[in-house]
Short mmCIF file of C-alpha atoms and ligand atoms in Angstrom, two decimals:
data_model
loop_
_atom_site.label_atom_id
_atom_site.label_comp_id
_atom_site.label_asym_id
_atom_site.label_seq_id
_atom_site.Cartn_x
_atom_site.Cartn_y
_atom_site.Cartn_z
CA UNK A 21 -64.12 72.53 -88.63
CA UNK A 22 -61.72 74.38 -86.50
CA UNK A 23 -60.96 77.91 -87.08
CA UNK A 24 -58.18 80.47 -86.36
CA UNK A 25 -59.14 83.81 -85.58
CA UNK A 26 -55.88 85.86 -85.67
CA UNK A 27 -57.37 89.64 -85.03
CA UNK A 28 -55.76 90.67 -82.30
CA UNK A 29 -52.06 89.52 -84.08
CA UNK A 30 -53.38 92.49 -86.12
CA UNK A 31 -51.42 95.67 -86.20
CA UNK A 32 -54.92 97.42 -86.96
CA UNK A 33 -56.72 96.06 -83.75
CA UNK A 34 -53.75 95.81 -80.88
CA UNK A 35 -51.12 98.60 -82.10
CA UNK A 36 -47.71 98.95 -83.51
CA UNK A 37 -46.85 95.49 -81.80
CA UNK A 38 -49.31 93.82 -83.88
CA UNK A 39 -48.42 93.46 -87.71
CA UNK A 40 -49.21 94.95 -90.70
CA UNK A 41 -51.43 93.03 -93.66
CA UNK A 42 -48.38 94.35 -95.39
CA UNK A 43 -45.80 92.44 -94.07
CA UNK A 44 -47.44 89.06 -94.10
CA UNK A 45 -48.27 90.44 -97.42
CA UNK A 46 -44.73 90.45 -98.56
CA UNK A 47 -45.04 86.57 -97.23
CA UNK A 48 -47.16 85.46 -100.00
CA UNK A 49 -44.04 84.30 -102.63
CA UNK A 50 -42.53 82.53 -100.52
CA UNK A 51 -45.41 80.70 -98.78
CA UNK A 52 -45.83 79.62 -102.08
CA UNK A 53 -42.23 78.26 -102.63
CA UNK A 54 -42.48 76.34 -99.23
CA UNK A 55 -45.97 75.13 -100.10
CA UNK A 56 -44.46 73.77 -103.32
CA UNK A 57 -41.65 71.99 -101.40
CA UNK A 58 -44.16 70.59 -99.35
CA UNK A 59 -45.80 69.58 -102.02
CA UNK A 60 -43.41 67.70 -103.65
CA UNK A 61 -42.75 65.74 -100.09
CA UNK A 62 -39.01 67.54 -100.94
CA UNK A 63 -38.15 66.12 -97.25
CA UNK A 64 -38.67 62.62 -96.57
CA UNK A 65 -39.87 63.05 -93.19
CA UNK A 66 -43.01 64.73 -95.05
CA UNK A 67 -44.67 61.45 -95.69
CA UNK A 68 -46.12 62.28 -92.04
CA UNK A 69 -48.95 64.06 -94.60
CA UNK A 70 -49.87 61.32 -96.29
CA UNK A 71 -50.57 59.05 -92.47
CA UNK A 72 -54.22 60.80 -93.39
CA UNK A 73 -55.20 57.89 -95.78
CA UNK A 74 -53.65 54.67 -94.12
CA UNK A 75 -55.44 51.45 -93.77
CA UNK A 76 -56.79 51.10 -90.27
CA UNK A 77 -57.52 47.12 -90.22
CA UNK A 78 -54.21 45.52 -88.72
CA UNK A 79 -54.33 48.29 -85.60
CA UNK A 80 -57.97 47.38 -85.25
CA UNK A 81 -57.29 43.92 -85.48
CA UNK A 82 -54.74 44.29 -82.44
CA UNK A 83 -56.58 46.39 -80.02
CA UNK A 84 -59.99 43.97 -80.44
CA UNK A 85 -57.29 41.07 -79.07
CA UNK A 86 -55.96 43.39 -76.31
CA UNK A 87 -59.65 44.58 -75.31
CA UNK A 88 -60.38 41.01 -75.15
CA UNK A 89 -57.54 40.21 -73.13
CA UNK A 90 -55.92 42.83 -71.28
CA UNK A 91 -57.07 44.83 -68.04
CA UNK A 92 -54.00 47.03 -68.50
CA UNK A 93 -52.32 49.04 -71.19
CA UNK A 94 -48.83 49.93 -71.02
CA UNK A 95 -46.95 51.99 -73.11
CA UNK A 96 -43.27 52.51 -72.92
CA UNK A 97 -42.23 55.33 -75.43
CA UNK A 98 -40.45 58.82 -75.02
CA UNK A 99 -40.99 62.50 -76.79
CA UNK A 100 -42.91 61.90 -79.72
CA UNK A 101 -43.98 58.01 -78.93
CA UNK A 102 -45.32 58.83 -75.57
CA UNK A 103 -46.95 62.53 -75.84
CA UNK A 104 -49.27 61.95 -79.17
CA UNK A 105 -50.93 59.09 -77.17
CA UNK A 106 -51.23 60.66 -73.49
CA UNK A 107 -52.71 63.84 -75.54
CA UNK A 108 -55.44 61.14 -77.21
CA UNK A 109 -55.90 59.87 -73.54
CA UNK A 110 -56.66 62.73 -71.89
CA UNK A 111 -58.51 64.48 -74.23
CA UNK A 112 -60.99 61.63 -75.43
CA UNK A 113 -60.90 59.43 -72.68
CA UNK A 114 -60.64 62.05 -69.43
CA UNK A 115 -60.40 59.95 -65.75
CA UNK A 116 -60.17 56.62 -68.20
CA UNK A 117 -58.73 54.51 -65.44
CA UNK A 118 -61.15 55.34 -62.58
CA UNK A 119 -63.91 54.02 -65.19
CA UNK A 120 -62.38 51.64 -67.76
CA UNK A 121 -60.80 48.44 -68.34
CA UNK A 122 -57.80 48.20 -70.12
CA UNK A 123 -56.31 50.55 -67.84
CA UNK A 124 -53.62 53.01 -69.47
CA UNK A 125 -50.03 53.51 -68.09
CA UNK A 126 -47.67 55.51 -70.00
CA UNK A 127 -44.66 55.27 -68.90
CA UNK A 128 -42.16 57.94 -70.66
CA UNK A 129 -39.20 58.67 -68.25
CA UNK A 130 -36.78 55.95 -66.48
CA UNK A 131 -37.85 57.33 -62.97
CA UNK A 132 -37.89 54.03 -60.71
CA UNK A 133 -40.39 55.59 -58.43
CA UNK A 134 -42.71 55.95 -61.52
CA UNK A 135 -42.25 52.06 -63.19
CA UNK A 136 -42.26 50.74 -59.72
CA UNK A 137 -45.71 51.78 -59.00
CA UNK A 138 -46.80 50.87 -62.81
CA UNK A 139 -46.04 47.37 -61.69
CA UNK A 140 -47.67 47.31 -58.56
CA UNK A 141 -50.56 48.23 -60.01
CA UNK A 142 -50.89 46.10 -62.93
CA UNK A 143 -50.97 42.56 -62.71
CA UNK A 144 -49.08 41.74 -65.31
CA UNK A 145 -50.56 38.45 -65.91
CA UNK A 146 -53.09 40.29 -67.80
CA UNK A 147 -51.31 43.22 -69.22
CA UNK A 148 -50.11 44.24 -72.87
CA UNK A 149 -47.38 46.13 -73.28
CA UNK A 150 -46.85 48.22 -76.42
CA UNK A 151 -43.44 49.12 -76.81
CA UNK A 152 -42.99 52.22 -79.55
CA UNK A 153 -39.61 53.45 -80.48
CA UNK A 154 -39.20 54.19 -84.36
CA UNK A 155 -35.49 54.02 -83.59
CA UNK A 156 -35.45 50.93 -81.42
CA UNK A 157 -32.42 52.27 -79.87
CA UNK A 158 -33.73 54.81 -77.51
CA UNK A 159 -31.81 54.19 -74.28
CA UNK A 160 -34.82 55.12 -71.75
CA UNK A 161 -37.51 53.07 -74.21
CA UNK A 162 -34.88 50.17 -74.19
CA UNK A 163 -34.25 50.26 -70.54
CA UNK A 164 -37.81 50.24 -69.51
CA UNK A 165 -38.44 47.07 -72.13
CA UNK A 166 -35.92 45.05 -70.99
CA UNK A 167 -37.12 45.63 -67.46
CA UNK A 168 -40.47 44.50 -68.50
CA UNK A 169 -39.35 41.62 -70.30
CA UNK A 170 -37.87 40.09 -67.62
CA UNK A 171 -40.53 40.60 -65.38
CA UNK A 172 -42.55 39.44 -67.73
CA UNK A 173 -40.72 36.12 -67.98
CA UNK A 174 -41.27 35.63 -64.55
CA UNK A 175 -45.27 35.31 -64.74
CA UNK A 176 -45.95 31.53 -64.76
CA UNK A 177 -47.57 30.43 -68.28
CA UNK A 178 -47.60 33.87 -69.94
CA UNK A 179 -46.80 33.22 -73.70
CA UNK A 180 -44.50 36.30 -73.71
CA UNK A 181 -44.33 36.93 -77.49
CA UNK A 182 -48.04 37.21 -77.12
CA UNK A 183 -48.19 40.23 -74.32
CA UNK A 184 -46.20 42.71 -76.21
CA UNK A 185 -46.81 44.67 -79.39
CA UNK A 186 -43.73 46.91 -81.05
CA UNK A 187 -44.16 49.36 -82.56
CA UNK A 188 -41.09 50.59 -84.54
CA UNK A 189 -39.66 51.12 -87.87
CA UNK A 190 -40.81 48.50 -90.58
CA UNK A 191 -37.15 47.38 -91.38
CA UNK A 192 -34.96 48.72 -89.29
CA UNK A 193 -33.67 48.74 -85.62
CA UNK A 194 -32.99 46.43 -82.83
CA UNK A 195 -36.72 46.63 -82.17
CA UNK A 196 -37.73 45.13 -85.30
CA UNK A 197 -35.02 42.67 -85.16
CA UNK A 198 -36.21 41.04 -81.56
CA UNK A 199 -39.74 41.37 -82.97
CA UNK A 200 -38.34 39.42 -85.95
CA UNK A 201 -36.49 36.94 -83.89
CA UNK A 202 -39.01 36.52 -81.03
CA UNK A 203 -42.25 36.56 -82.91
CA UNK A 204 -43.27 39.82 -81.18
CA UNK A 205 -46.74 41.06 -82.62
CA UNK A 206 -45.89 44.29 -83.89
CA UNK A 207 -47.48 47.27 -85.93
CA UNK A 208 -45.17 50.02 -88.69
CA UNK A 209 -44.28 53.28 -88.46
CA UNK A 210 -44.35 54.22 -92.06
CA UNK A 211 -41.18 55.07 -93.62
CA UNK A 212 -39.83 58.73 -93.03
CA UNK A 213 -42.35 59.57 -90.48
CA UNK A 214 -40.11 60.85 -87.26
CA UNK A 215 -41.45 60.45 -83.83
CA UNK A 216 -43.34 64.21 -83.15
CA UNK A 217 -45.35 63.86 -86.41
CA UNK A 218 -46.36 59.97 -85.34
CA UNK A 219 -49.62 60.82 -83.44
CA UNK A 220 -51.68 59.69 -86.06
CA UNK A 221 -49.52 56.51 -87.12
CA UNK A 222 -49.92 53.34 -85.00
CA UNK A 223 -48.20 54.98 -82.18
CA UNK A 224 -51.34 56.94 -81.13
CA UNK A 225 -54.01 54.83 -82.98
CA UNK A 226 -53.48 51.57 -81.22
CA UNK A 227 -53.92 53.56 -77.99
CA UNK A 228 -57.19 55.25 -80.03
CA UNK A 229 -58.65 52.07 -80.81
CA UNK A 230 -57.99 50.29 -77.27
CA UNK A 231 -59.72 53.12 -75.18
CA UNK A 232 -62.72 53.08 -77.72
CA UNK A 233 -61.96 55.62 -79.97
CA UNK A 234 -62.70 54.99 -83.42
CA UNK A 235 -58.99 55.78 -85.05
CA UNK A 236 -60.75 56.29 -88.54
CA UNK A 237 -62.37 59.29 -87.25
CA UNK A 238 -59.34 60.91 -85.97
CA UNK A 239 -58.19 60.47 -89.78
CA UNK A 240 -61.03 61.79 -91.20
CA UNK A 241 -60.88 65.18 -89.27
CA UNK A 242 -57.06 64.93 -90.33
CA UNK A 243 -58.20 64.55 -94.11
CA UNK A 244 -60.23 67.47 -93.99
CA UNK A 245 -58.04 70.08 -92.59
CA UNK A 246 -55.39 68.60 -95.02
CA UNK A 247 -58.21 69.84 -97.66
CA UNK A 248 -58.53 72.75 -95.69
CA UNK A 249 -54.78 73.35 -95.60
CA UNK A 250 -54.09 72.61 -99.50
CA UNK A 251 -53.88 76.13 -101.01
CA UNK A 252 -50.91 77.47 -101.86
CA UNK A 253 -52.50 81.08 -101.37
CA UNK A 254 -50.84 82.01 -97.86
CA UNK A 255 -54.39 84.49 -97.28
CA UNK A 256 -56.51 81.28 -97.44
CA UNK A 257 -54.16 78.80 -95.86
CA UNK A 258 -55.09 78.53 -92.00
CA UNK A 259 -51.86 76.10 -91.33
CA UNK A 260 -49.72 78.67 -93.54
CA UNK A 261 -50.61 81.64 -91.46
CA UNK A 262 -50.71 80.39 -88.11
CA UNK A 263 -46.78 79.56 -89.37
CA UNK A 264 -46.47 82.48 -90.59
CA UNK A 265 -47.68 84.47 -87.97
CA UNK A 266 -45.50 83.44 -85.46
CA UNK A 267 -42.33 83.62 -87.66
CA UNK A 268 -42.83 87.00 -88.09
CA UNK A 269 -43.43 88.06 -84.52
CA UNK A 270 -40.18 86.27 -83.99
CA UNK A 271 -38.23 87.94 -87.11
CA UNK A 272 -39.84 91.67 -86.96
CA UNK A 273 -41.28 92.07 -83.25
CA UNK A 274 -38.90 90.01 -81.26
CA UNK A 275 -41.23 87.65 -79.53
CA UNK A 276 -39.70 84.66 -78.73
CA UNK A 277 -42.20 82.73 -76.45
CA UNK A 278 -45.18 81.26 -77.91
CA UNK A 279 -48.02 80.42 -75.01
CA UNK A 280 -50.48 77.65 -76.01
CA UNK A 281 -53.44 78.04 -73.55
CA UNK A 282 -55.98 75.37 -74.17
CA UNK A 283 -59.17 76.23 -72.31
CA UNK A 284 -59.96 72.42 -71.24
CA UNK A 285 -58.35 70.10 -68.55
CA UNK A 286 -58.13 67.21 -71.09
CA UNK A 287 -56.32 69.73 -73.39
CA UNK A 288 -53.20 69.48 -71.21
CA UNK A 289 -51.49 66.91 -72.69
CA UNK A 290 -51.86 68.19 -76.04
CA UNK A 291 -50.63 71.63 -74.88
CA UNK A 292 -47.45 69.35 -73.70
CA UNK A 293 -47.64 67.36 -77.67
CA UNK A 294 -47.73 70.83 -79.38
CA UNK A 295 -44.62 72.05 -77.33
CA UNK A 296 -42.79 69.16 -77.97
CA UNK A 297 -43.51 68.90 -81.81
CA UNK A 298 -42.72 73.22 -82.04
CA UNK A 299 -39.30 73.12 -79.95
CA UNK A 300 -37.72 70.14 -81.24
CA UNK A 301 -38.68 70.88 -84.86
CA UNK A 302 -37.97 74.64 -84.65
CA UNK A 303 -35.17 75.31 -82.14
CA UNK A 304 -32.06 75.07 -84.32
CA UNK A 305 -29.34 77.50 -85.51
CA UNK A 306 -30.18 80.13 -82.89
CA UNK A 307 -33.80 80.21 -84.18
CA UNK A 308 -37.22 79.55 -82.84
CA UNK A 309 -39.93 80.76 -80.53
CA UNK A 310 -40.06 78.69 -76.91
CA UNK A 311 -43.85 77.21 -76.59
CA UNK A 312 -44.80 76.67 -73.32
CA UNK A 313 -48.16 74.67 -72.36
CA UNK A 314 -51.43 76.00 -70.04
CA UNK A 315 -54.68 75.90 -69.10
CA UNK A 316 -57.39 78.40 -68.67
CA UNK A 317 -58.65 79.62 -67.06
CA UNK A 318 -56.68 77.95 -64.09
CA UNK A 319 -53.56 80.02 -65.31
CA UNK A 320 -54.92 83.20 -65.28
CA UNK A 321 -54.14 82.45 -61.87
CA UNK A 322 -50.97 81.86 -62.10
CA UNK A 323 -49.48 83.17 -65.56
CA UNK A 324 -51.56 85.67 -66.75
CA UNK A 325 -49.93 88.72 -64.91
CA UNK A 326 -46.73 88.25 -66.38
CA UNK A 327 -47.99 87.48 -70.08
CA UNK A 328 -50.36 90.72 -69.72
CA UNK A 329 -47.78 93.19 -68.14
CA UNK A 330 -44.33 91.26 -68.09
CA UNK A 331 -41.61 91.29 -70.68
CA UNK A 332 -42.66 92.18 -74.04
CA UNK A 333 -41.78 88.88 -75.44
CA UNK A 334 -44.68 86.37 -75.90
CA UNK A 335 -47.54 85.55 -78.28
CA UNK A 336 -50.65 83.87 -76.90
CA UNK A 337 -52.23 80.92 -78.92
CA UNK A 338 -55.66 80.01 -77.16
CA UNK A 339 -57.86 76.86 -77.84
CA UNK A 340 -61.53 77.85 -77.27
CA UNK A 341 -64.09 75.40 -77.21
CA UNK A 342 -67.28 75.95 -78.66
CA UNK A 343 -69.21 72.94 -76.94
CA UNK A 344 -68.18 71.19 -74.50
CA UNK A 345 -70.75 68.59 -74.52
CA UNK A 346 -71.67 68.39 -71.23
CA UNK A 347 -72.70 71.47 -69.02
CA UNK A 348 -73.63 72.37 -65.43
CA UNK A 349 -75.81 74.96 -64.14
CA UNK A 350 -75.06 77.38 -61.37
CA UNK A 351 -77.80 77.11 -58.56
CA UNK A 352 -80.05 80.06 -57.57
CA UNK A 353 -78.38 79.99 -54.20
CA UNK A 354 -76.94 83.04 -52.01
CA UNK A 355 -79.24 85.51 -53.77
CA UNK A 356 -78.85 88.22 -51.39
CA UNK A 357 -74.59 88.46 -52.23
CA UNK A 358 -74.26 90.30 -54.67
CA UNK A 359 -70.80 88.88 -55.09
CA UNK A 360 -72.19 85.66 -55.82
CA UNK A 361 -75.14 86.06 -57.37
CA UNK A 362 -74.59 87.19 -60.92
CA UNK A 363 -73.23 83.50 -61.63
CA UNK A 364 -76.55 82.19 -60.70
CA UNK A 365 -78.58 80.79 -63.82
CA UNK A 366 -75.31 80.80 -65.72
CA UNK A 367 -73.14 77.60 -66.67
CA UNK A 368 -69.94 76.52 -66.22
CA UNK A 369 -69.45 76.03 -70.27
CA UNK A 370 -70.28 79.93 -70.02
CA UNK A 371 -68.25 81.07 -67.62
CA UNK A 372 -65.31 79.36 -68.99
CA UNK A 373 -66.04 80.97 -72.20
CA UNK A 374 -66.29 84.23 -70.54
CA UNK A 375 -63.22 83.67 -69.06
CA UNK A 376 -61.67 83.37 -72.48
CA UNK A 377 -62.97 85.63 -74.25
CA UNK A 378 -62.05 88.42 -71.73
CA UNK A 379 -58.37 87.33 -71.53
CA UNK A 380 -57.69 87.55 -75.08
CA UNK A 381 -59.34 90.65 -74.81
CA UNK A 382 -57.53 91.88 -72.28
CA UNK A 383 -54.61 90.82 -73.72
CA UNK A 384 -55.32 92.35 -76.71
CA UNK A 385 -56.18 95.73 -74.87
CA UNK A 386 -52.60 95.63 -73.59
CA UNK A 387 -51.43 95.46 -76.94
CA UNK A 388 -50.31 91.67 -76.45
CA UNK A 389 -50.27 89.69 -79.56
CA UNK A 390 -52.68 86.85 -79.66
CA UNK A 391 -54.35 84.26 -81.30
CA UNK A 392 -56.92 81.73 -80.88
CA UNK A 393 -58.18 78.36 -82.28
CA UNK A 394 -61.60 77.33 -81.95
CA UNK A 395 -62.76 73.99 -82.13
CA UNK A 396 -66.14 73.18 -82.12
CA UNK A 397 -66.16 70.07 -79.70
CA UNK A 398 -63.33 67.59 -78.05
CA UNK A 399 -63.91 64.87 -79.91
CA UNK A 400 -61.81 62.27 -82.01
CA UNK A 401 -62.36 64.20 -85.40
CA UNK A 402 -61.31 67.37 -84.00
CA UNK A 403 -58.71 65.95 -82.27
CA UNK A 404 -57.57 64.86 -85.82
CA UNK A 405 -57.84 68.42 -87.04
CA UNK A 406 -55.91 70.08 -84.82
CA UNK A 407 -53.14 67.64 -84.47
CA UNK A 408 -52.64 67.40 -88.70
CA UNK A 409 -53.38 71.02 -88.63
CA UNK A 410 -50.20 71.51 -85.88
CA UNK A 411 -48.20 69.33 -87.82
CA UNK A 412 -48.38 70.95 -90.76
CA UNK A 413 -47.83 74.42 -89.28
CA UNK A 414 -44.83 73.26 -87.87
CA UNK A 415 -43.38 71.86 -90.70
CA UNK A 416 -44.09 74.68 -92.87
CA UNK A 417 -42.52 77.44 -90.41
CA UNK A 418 -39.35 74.85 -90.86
CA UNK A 419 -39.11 75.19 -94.01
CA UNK A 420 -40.03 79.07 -93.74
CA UNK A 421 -37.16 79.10 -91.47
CA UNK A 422 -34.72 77.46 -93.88
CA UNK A 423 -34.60 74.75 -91.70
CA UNK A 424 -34.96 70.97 -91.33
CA UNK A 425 -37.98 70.68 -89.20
CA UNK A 426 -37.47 66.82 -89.00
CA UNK A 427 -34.07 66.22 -87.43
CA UNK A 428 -32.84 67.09 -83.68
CA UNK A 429 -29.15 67.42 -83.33
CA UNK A 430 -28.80 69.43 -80.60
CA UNK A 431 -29.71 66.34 -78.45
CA UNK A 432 -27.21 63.95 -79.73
CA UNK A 433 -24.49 65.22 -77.60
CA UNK A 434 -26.10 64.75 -74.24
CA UNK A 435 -27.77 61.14 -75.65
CA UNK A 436 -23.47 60.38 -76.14
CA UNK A 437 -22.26 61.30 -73.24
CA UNK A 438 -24.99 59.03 -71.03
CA UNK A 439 -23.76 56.38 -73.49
CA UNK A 440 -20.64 56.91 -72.55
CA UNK A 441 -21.20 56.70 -68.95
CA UNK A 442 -23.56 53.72 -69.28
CA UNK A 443 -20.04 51.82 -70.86
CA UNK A 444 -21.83 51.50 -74.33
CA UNK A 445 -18.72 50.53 -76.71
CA UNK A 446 -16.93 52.78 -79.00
CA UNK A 447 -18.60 55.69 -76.56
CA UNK A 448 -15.15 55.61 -73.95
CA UNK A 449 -13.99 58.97 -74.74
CA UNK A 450 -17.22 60.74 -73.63
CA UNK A 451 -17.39 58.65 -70.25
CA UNK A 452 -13.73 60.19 -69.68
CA UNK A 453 -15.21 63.41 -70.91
CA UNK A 454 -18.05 63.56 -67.99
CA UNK A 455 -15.53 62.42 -65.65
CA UNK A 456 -13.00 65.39 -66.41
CA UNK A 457 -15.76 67.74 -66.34
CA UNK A 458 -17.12 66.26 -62.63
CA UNK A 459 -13.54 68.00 -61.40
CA UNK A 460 -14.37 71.75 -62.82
CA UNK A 461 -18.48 70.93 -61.54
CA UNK A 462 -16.87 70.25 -58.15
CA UNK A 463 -15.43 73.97 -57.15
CA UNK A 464 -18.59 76.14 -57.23
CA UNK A 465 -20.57 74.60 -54.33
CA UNK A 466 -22.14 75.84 -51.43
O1 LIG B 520 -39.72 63.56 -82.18
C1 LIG B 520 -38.76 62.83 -82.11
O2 LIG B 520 -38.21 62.36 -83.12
C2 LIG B 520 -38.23 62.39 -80.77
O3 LIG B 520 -38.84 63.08 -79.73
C3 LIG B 520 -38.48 60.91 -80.60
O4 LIG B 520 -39.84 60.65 -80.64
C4 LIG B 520 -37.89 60.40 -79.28
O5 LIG B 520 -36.54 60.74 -79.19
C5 LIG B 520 -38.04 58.90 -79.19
O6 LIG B 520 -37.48 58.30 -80.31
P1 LIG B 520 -37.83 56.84 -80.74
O7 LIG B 520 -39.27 56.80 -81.14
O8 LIG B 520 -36.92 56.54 -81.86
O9 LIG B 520 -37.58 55.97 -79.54
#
C-alpha cells in the first residue's frame, strides 16, 4: 500500500514554517462536511469514485482484436484523454516501442511536425486509432481525427469503421454521433466523469490492456486506497490530509507552488498527469497552489538550489520507491580514488534512495516544507493507488476550497476566440475581436 509520510510539513520537526497539529486540528469539522459531500456524490462529476468497480470485459474484448491486428497504437486525445494514458505508458511499459508490437503514439497537440512523423512511422495499413474526447468537440482532438480519417480512406481495402475505436461520452457529442452513423467500434466514458479524473475509465484502460497490462489490477489497487481513503476522520484519512496539507500551506504560510518530484524516469508522465489534474481542478477564483512536475534525482541538478534556498514559496511532494524491481551493482573498480570508491559494492536502487532521502532532509533542514509518498513498487496496482489516491485528494481540496473541482472556465475564452478565427459560426465577433487586438499587439516590438 502506498504511504504518506508528512513529518517534515510538521511545525515540530522543520520550524515555524511547518504547521501546527493544531491547525490541521481545527480542520477536522470540516473534513468531515466535505467527506460527507463526497459521500453523497453531491457533484456529479464524483461518479469518477465509483470507475473502481466497472466491468472490464468490453475493453478487454477490444484490445485482444487490436493485439491481434495492429502493429501500431495511436491515440489522439488532449489534457485529461492524453496524459492518464502516456503516464500508464511510461510507467508500466518504459522504452515500449523499442521492444513491443503494437507500437504507441500519442499524439496530444496539433503540431504538424509531430503528426507528420506519427505517419511516417506507422503504416497505417495496420494501425488502430483510438480517438478519446468525452466532449467530441475538442477542436485539436477533432482536427487530428479528421486528418486521420482521410488518410485513412486512402489505404486500399482498409474497412475504415474497423481501424478506429472512440472513445467518448455514451450519448452525447459529435463523436458518438459519427460512431453512431459510421459503425465506429467505440468504448463509454461513464456519465459525469470529466476528462482529468478519466485515467482509470476506458481512456487509460484500453491503452492498459493493449500494452499488456492487466487493467483489473490497476482497479484493484484503486479499490483499496478507496478503502484506505473512506474515513471521514481527517487524522486517519491519507487522501484528506495530503488535501489538507497543502491548503493550508497555501491559506496560513503562503506557499503557492507545489513540486511533485517522482524519483523514477517512468514517473514523468505521471508527474505531468498530477499537474494537470491539480491546476485545472484547483486554479479558480484567485485560488490554488501551481504544481510543477520533476525527477530526482536528475533535478537536484537543476531545481534543487532554488527550492532549497530560493523564494519561500513552495512545498515539495516526493514519490519514493521502495523497490524498484530491478537493480545494478556498482563494480569494485578505481579502488585507489577515494572519490569514487565509496559507491563501489553499492547499487543504483541505493543510491537513488540515498539521494532522496538526503534531499528531503535537506530540505527539511532548511526549514522547507515537504512531503513524500512511498510506493512500494511501479507496478499496475500501485499505479492504481496513487492515481485514485490523487484524484481523490484533488477533489476533496475542491471542495475544501469551496470550489468546483470539476469544471474549467478559465479556458473557454481562449477555446472562443480560436473558434472565432477558425470561422466556426455564431463565433464572428471574437474573430473581429483577435483582429482588433493584432493592432494594439503590433506597437511594442523590437
Ligand atoms: O480535464 C479536462 O476536462 C480537460 O483537460 C479535457 O480532458 C480536455 O480539454 C479534453 O477534453 P475532451 O476529452 O472533451 O476532448
Amino acid at each position: 500500500m502506498i504511504e504518506l509520510n508528512f513529518s517534515h510539513m510538521m511545525e515540530e520537526v522543520i520550524g515555524s514554517r511547518g504547521l501546527s497539529e493544531r491547525i490541521i486540528e481545527d480542520l477536522r469539522d470540516r473534513a468531515k462536511e466535505v467527506h460527507k459531500q463526497i459521500g453523497d456524490r453531491l457533484l456529479p462529476e464524483l461518479a469518477f469514485i465509483d470507475l473502481i468497480s466497472q466491468d472490464t470485459s468490453e475493453i478487454k474484448r477490444i484490445a485482444r482484436e487490436i493485439r491481434r491486428g495492429a502493429e501500431s497504437f495511436l491515440i489522439l486525445g488532449i489534457g485529461g484523454s492524453a496524459l492518464g494514458p502516456r503516464a500508464i505508458l511510461e510507467a508500466l511499459s518504459p522504452f515500449h516501442n523499442l521492444q513491443k508490437i503494437p507500437k504507441i503514439f500519442i499524439y496530444d497537440n496539433v503540431d504538424p511536425r509531430t503528426l507528420k512523423q506519427i505517419l511516417a512511422l506507422t503504416d497505417l495499413k495496420t494501425t488502430s486509432v483510438n480517438v478519446i474526447s468525452k466532449s467530441g468537440s475538442t477542436a485539436e482532438t477533432a482536427a487530428a481525427f479528421m486528418i486521420l480519417w482521410d488518410e485513412m480512406k486512402k489505404v486500399p481495402c482498409s474497412d475504415i469503421s474497423k481501424r478506429f475505436i472512440a472513445t467518448t461520452d455514451p450519448e452525447k457529442g459529435n463523436l458518438r454521433k459519427i460512431v453512431n452513423e459510421e459503425g465506429l467500434k467505440s468504448l463509454a466514458i461513464p456519465q459525469g466523469v470529466g476528462g482529468r479524473y478519466s485515467v482509470l475509465s476506458p481512456v487509460g484502460l484500453l491503452l492498459s490492456e493493449v500494452i499488456g497490462i492487466d487493467a483489473d489490477e490497476l482497479l484493484m489497487g484503486a479499490r483499496d486506497i478507496q478503502k484506505k481513503c473512506s474515513d471521514q476522520e481527517l487524522w486517519k484519512n491519507p487522501a484528506y490530509l495530503f488535501g489538507t496539507l497543502l491548503y493550508l500551506m497555501d491559506r496560513e504560510k503562503h506557499r503557492t507552488i507545489d513540486v511533485m518530484m517522482a524519483y523514477a524516469d517512468g514517473l514523468k508522465p505521471f508527474t505531468e498527469w498530477f499537474c494537470q489534474l491539480w491546476a485545472e481542478s484547483l486554479g479558480k477564483q484567485g485560488r490554488g497552489l501551481t504544481p510543477y512536475p520533476s525527477i530526482g534525482s536528475t533535478d537536484q541538478h537543476s531545481q534543487l538550489q532554488l527550492w532549497i534556498d530560493g523564494t519561500q514559496d513552495k512545498v515539495l511532494i516526493f514519490i519514493r520507491v521502495n523497490d524498484y524491481s530491478v537493480d545494478i551493482q556498482l563494480p569494485d573498480i578505481f579502488q585507489n580514488m577515494e572519490g569514487l570508491s565509496y559507491l563501489s559494492g553499492h547499487t543504483l536502487s541505493e543510491l537513488i534512495k540515498a539521494e532522496e532521502e538526503a534531499t528531503e532532509l535537506a530540505l527539511a533542514k532548511a526549514g522547507r516544507p515537504n512531503m513524500t509518498i512511498t510506493v512500494p513498487q511501479i507496478d499496475a496496482y500501485h499505479m492504481g493507488q496513487l492515481f485514485h489516491f490523487l484524484e481523490l485528494a484533488t477533489a476533496f481540496t475542491g471542495l475544501l476550497y469551496e470550489i468546483n473541482p470539476f469544471n474549467q472556465p478559465g479556458v473557454e475564452e481562449g477555446k472562443n476566440l480560436t473558434y472565432g478565427m477558425m470561422g466556426k459560426k455564431g463565433f464572428e465577433e471574437k474573430r473581429k475581436e483577435v483582429e482588433d487586438h493584432r493592432e494594439k499587439k503590433a506597437r511594442w516590438r523590437i
